[in-house]
Coordinates of N, CA, C and O in Angstrom, one line a residue:
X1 N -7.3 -17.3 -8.4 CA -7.8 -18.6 -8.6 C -7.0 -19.3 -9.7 O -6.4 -18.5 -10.5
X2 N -7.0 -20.7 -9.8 CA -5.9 -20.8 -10.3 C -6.5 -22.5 -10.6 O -6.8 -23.4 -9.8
X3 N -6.6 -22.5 -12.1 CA -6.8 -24.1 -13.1 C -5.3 -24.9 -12.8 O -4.2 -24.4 -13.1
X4 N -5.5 -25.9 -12.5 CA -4.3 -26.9 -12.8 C -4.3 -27.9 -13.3 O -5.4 -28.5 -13.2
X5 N -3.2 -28.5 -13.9 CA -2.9 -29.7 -14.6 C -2.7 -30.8 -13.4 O -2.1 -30.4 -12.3
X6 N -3.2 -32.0 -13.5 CA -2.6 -33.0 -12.7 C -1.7 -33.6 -13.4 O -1.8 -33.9 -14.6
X7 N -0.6 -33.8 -12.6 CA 0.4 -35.0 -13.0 C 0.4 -36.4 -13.2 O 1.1 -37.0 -12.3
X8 N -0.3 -37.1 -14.3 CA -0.4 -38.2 -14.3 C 0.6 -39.1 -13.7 O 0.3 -40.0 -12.9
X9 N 2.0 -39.0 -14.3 CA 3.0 -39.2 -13.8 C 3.1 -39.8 -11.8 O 3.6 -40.9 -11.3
X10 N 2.6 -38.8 -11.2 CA 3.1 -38.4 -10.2 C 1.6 -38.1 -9.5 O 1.4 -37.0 -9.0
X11 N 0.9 -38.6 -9.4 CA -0.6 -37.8 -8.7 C -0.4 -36.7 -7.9 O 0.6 -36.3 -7.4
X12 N -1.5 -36.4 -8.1 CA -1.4 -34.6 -7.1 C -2.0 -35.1 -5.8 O -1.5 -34.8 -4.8
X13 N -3.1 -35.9 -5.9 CA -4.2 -36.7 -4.3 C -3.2 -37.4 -4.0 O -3.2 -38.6 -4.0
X14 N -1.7 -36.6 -3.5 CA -0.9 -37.5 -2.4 C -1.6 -38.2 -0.8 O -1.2 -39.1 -0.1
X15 N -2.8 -37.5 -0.7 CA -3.3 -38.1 0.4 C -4.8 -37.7 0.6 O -5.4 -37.0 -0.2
X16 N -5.2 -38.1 1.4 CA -6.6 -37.4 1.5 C -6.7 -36.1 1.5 O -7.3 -35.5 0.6
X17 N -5.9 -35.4 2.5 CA -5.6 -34.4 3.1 C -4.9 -33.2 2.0 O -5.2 -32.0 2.3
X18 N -4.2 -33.5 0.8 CA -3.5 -32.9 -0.1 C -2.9 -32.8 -1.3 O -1.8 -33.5 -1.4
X19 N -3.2 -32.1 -2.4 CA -2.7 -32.4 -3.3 C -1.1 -31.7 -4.2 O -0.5 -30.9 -3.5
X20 N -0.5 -31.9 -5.2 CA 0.6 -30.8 -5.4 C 0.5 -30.1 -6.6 O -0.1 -30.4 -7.6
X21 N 1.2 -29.0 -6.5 CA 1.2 -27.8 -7.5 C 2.5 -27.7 -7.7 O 3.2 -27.1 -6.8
X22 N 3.3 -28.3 -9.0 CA 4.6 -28.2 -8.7 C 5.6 -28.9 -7.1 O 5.6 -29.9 -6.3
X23 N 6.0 -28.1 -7.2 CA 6.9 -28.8 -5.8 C 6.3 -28.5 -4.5 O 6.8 -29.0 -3.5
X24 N 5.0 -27.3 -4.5 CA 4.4 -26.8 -3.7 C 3.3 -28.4 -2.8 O 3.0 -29.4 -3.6
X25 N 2.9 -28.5 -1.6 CA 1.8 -29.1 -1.6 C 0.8 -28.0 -1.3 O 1.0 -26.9 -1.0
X26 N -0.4 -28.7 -1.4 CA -1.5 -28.1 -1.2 C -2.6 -28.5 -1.0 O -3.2 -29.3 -1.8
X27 N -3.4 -27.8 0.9 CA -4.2 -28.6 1.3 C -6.1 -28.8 0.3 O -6.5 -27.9 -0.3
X28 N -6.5 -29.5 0.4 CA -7.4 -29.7 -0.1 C -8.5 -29.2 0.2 O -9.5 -29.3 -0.4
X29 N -8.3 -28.6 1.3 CA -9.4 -27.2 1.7 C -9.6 -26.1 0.8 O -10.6 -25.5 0.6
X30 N -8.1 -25.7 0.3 CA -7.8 -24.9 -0.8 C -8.4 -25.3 -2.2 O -8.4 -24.5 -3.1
X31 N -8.8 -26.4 -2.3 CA -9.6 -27.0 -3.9 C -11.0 -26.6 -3.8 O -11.7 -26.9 -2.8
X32 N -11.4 -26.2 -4.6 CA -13.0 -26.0 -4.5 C -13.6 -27.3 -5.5 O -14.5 -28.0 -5.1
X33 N -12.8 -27.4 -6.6 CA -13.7 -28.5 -7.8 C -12.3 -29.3 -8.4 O -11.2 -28.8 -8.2
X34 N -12.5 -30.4 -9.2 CA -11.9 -31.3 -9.3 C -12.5 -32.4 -10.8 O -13.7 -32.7 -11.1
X35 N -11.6 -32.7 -11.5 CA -11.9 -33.8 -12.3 C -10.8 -34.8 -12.3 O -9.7 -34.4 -11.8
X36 N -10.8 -35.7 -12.5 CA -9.8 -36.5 -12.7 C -8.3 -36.0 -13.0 O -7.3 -36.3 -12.3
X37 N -8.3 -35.4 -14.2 CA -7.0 -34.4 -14.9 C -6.5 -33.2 -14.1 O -5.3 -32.9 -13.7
X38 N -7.8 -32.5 -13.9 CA -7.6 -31.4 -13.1 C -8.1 -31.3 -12.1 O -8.9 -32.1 -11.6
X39 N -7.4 -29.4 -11.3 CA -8.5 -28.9 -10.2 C -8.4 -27.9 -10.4 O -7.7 -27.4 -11.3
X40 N -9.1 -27.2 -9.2 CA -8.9 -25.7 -9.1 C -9.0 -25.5 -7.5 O -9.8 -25.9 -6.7
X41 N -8.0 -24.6 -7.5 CA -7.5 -24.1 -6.0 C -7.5 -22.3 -5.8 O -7.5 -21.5 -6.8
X42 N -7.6 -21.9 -4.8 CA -7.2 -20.5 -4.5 C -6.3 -20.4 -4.4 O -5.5 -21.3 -4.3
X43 N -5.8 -18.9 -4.6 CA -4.1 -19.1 -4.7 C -3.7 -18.4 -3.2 O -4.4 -17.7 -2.4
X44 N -2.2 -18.7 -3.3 CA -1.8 -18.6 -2.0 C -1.8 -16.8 -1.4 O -2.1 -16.2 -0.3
X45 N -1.2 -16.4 -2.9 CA -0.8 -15.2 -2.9 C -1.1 -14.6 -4.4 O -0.1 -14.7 -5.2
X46 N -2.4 -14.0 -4.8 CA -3.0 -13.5 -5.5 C -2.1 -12.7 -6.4 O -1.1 -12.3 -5.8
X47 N -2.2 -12.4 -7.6 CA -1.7 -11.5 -9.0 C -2.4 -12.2 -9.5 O -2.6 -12.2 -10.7
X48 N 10.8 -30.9 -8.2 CA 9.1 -31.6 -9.3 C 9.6 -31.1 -11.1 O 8.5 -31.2 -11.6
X49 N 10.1 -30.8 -11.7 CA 9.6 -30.8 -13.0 C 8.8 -30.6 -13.5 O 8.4 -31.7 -13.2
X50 N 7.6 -30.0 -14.5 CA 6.5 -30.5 -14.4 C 6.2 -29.7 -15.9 O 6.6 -28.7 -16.3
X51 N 4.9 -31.2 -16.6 CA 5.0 -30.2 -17.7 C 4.6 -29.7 -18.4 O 3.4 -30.0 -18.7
X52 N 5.2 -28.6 -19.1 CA 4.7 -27.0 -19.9 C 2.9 -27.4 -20.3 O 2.3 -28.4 -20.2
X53 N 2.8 -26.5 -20.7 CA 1.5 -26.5 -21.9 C 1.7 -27.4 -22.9 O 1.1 -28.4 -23.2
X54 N 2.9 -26.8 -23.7 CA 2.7 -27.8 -25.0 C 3.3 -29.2 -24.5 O 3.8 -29.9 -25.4
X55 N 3.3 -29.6 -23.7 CA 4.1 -30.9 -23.7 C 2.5 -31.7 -22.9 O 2.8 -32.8 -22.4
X56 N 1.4 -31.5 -22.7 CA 0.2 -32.0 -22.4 C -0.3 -32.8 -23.4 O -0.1 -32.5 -24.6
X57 N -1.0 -33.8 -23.0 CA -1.7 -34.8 -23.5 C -2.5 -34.0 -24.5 O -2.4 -32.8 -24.4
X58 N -3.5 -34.7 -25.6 CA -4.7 -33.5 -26.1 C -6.2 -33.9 -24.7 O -7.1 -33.1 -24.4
X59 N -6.0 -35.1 -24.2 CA -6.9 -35.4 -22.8 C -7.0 -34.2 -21.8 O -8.0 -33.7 -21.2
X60 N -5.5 -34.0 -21.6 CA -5.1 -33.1 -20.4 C -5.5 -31.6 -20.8 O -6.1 -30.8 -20.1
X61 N -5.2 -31.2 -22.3 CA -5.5 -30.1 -22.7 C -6.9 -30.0 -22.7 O -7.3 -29.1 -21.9
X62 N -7.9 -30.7 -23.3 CA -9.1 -30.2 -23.3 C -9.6 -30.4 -21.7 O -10.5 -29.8 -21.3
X63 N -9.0 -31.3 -21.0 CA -9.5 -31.2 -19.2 C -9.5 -30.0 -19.1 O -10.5 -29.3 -19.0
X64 N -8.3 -29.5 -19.0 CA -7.9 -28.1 -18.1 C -8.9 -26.9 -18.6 O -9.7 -26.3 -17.9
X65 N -8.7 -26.5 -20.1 CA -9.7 -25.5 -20.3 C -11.3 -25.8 -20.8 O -12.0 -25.0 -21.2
X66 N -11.6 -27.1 -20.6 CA -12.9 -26.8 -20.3 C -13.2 -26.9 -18.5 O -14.4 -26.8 -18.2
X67 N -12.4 -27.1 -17.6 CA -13.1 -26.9 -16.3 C -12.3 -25.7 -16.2 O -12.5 -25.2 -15.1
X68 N -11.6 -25.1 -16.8 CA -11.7 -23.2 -16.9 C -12.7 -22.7 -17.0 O -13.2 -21.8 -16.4
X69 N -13.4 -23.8 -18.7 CA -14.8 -22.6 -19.1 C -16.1 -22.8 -18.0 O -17.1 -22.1 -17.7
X70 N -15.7 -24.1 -17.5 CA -16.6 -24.3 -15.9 C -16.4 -23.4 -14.8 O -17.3 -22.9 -14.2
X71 N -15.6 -23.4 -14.7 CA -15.0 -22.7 -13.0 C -15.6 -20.8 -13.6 O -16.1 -19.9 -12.9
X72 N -15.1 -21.0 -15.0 CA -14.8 -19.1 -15.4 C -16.3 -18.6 -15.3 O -16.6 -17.4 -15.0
X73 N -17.3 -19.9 -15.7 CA -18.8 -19.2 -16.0 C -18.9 -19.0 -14.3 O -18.9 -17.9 -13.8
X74 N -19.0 -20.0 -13.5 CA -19.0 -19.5 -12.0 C -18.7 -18.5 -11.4 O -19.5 -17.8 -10.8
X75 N -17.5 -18.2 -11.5 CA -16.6 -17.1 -11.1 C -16.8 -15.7 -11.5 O -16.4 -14.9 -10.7
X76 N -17.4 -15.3 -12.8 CA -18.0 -14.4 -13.4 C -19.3 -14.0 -12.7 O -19.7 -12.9 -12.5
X77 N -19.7 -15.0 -12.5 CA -21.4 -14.6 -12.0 C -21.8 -14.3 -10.5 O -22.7 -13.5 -10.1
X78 N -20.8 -15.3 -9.8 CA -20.4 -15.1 -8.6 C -19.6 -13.7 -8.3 O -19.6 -13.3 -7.1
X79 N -19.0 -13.2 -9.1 CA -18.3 -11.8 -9.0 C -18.7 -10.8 -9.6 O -18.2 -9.7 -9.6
X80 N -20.0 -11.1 -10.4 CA -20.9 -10.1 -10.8 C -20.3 -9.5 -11.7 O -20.5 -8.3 -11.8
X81 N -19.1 -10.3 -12.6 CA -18.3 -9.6 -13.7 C -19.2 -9.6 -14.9 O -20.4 -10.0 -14.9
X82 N -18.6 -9.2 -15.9 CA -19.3 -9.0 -17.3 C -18.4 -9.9 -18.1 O -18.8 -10.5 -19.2
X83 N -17.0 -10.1 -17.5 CA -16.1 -11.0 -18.9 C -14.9 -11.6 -18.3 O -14.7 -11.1 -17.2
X84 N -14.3 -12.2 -18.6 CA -13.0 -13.4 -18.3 C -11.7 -13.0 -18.7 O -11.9 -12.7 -19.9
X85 N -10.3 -12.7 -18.5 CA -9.2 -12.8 -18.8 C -8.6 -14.1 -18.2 O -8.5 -14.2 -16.9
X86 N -8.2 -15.3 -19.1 CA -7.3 -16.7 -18.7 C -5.9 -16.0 -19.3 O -5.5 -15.5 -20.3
X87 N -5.5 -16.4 -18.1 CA -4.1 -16.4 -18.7 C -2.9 -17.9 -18.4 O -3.1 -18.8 -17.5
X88 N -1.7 -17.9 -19.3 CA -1.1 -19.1 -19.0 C 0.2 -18.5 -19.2 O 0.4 -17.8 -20.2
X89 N 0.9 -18.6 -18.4 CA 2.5 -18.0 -18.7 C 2.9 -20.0 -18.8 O 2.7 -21.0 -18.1
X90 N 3.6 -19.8 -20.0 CA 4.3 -21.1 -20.3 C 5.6 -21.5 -20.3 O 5.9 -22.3 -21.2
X91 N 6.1 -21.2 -19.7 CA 7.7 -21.2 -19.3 C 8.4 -19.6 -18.6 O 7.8 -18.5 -18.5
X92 N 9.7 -19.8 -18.2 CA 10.2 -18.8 -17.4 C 10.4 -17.4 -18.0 O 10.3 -16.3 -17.5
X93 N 10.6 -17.8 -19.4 CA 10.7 -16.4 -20.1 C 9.2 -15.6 -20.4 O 9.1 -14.3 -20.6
X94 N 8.2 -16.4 -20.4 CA 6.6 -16.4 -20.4 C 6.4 -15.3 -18.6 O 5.5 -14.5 -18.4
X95 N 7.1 -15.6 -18.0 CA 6.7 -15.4 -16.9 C 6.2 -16.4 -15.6 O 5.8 -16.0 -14.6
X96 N 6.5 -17.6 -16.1 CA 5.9 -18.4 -15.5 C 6.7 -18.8 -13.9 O 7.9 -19.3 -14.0
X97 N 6.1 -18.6 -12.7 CA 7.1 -18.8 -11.6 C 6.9 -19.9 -11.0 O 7.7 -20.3 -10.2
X98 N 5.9 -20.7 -11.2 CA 5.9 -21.9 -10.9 C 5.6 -22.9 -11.3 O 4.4 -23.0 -11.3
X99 N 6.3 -23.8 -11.7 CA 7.0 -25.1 -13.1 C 5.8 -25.5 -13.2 O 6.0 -26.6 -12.8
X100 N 5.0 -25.5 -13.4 CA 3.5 -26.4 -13.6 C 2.3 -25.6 -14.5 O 1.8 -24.5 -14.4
X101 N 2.2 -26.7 -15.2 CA 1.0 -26.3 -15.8 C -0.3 -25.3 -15.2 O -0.7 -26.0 -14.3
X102 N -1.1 -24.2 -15.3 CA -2.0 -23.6 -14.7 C -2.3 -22.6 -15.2 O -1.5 -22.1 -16.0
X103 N -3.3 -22.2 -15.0 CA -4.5 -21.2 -16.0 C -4.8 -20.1 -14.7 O -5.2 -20.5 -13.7
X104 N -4.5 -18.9 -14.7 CA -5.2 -17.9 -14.1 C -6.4 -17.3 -14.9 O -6.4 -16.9 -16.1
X105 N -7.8 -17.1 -13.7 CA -9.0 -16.5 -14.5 C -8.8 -15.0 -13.5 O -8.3 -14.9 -12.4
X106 N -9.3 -14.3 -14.2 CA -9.6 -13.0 -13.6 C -11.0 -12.5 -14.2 O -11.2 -12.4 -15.4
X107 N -11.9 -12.4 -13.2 CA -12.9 -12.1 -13.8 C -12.8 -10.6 -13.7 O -12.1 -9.8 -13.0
X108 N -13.8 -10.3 -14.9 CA -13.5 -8.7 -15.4 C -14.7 -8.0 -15.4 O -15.7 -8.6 -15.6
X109 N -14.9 -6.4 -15.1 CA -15.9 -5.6 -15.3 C -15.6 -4.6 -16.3 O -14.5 -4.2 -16.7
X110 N -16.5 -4.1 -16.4 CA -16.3 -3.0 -17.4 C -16.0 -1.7 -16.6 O -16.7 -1.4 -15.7
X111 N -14.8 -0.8 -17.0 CA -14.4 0.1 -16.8 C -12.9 -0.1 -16.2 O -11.9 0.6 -16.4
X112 N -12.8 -1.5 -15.1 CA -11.8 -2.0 -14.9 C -10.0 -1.2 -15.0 O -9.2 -0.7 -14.2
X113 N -10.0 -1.4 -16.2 CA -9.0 -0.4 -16.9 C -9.7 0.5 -17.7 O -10.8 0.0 -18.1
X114 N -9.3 1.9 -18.0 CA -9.6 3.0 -18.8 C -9.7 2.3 -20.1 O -10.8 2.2 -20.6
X115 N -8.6 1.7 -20.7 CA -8.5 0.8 -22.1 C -8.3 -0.8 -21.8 O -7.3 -1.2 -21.3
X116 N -9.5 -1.6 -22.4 CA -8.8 -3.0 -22.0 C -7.8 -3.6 -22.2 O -7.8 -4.8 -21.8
X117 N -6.8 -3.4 -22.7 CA -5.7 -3.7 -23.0 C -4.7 -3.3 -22.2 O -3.5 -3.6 -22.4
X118 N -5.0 -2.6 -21.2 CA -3.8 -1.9 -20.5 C -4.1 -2.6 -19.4 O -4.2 -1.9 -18.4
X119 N -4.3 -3.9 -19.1 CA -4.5 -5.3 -18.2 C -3.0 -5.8 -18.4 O -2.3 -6.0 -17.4
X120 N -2.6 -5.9 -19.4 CA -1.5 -6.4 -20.1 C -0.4 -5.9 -20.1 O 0.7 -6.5 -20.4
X121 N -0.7 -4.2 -19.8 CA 0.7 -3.5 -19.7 C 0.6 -3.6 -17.5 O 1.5 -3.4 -16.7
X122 N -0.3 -3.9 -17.4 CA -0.4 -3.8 -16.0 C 0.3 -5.0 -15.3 O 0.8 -5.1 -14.2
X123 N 0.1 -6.1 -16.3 CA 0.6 -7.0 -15.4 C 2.1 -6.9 -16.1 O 3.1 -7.3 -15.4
X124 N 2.2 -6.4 -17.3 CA 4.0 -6.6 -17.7 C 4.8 -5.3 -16.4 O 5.8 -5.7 -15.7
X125 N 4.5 -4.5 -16.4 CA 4.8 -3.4 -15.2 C 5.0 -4.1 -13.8 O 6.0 -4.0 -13.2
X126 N 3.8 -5.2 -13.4 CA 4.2 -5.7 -12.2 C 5.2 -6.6 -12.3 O 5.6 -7.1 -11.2
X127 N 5.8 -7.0 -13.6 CA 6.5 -8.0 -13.6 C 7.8 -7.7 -13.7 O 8.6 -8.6 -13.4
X128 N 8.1 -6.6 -14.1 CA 9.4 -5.6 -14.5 C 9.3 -5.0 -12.7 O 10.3 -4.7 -12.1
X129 N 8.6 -5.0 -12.4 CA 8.9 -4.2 -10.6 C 9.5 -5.6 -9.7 O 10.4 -5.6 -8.9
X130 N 8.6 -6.7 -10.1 CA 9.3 -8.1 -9.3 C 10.6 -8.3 -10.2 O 11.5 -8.4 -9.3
X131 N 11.0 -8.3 -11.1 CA 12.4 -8.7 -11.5 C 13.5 -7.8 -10.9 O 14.7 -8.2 -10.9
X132 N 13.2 -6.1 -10.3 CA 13.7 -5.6 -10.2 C 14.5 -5.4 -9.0 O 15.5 -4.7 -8.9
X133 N 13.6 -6.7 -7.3 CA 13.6 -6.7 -6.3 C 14.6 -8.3 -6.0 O 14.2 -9.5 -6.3
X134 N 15.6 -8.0 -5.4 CA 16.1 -9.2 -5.2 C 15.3 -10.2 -4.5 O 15.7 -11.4 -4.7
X135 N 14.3 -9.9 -3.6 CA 13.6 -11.0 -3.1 C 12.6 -10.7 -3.5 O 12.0 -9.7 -2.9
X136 N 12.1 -11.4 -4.6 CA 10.6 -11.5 -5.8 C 9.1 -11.2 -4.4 O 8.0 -10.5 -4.4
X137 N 9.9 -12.4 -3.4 CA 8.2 -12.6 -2.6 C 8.2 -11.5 -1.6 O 7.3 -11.7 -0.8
X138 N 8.8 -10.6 -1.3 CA 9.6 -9.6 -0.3 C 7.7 -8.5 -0.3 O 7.3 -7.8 0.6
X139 N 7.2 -8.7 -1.6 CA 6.2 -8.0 -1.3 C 4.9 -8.6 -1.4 O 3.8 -8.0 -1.5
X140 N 4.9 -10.3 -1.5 CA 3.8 -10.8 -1.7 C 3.3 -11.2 -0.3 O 4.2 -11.6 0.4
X141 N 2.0 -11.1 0.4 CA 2.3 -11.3 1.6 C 1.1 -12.8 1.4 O 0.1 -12.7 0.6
X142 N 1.3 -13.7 2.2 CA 0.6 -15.3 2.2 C -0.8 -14.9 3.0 O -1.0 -14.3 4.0
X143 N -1.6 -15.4 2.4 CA -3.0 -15.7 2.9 C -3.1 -16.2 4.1 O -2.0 -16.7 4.2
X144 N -3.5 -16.4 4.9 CA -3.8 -17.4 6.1 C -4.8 -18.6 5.7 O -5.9 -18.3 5.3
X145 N -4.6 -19.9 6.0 CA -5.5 -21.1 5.7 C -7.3 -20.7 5.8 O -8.1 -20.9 4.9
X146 N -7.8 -20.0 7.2 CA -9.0 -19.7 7.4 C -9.2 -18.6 6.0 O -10.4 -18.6 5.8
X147 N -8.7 -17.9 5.3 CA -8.9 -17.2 4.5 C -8.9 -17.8 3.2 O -9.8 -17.5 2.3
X148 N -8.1 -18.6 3.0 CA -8.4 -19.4 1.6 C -9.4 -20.2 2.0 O -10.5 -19.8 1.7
X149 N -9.3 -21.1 2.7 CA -10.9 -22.2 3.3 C -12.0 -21.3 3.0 O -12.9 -21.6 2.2
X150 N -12.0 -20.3 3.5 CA -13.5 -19.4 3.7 C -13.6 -19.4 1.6 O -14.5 -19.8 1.0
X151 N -12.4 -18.9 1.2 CA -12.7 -18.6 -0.2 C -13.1 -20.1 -1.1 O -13.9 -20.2 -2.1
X152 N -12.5 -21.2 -0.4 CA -12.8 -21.9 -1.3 C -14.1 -22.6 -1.5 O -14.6 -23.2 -2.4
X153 N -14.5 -22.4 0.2 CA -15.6 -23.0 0.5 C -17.1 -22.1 -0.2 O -18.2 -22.6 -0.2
X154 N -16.7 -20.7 -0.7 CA -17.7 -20.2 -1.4 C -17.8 -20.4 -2.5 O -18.8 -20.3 -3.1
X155 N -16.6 -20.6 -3.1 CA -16.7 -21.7 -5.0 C -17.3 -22.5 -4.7 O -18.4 -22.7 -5.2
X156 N -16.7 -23.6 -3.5 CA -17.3 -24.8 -4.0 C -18.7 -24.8 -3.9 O -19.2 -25.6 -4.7
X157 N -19.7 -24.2 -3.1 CA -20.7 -24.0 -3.4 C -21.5 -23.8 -4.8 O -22.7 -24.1 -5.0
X158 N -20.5 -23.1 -5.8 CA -21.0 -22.7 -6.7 C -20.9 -24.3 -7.5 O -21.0 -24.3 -8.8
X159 N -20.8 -25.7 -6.9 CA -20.4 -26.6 -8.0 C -21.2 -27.8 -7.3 O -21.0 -28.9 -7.7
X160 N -22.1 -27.5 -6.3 CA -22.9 -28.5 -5.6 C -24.0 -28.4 -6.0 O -24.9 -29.2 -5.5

């Protein structure tokens, strides 16, 4: 799941039907919740210019992570977690693969990892295995629309 920045610049509600993530579009079936600044979408594939973290408004900043700490309290309870990992990769060296502002939540249980900290070597590991593969997406495989719809349509419930 995945917090995003809207592009004031550039609106993301290109149409009824869709909004954008970077250079990506994306249908609006995939949005569960929305504010003006932001939204939140399912992601396509689970783990334009556009800009960074630190280059956000302090408007846009406090949009985004307080409908994180919205979406996160949902998402937790609805997944019967105990706790929250946000993360933000902020540029390419960060890790970040796609130019746009956005917050990953992972909701967390306990025992999850043996040591909580080893989330961090897990995701640095998956990220040293994708740099290592000439075609990065070679092992990511795409959701189907009725699969994200189905997902988003049970957030959005959590926000009616």
């Amino acid at each position: 799941m995945v917090i995003a920045n809207r592009d004031i610049q550039e609106p993301y509600l290109m149409d009824s039907e869709s909004y954008m993530f970077g250079p990506y579009k994306i249908d609006s079936k995939e949005v569960f919740y929305s504010t003006r600044l932001s939204y939140a979408t399912v992601n396509l594939r689970p783990v334009v210019p556009v800009k960074r973290f630190v280059d956000l408004t302090a408007d846009e900043t406090s949009d985004i992570w307080l409908m994180a700490q919205k979406v996160g309290q949902q998402l937790e309870s609805y997944h019967k977690a105990s706790s929250l990992t946000f993360t933000i990769q902020d540029g390419p060296h960060a890790g970040q693969t796609v130019p746009h502002v956005h917050i990953h939540i992972l909701p967390r249980r306990s025992g999850d990892f043996e040591k909580n900290d080893e989330i961090y070597d897990a995701i640095d590991e998956k990220e040293k295995e994708l740099k290592q593969k000439l075609d990065l997406d070679k092992e990511r495989k795409d959701r189907t629309m009725e699969e994200m719809t189905e997902e988003a349509d049970n957030y959005r419930k959590l926000f009616t």
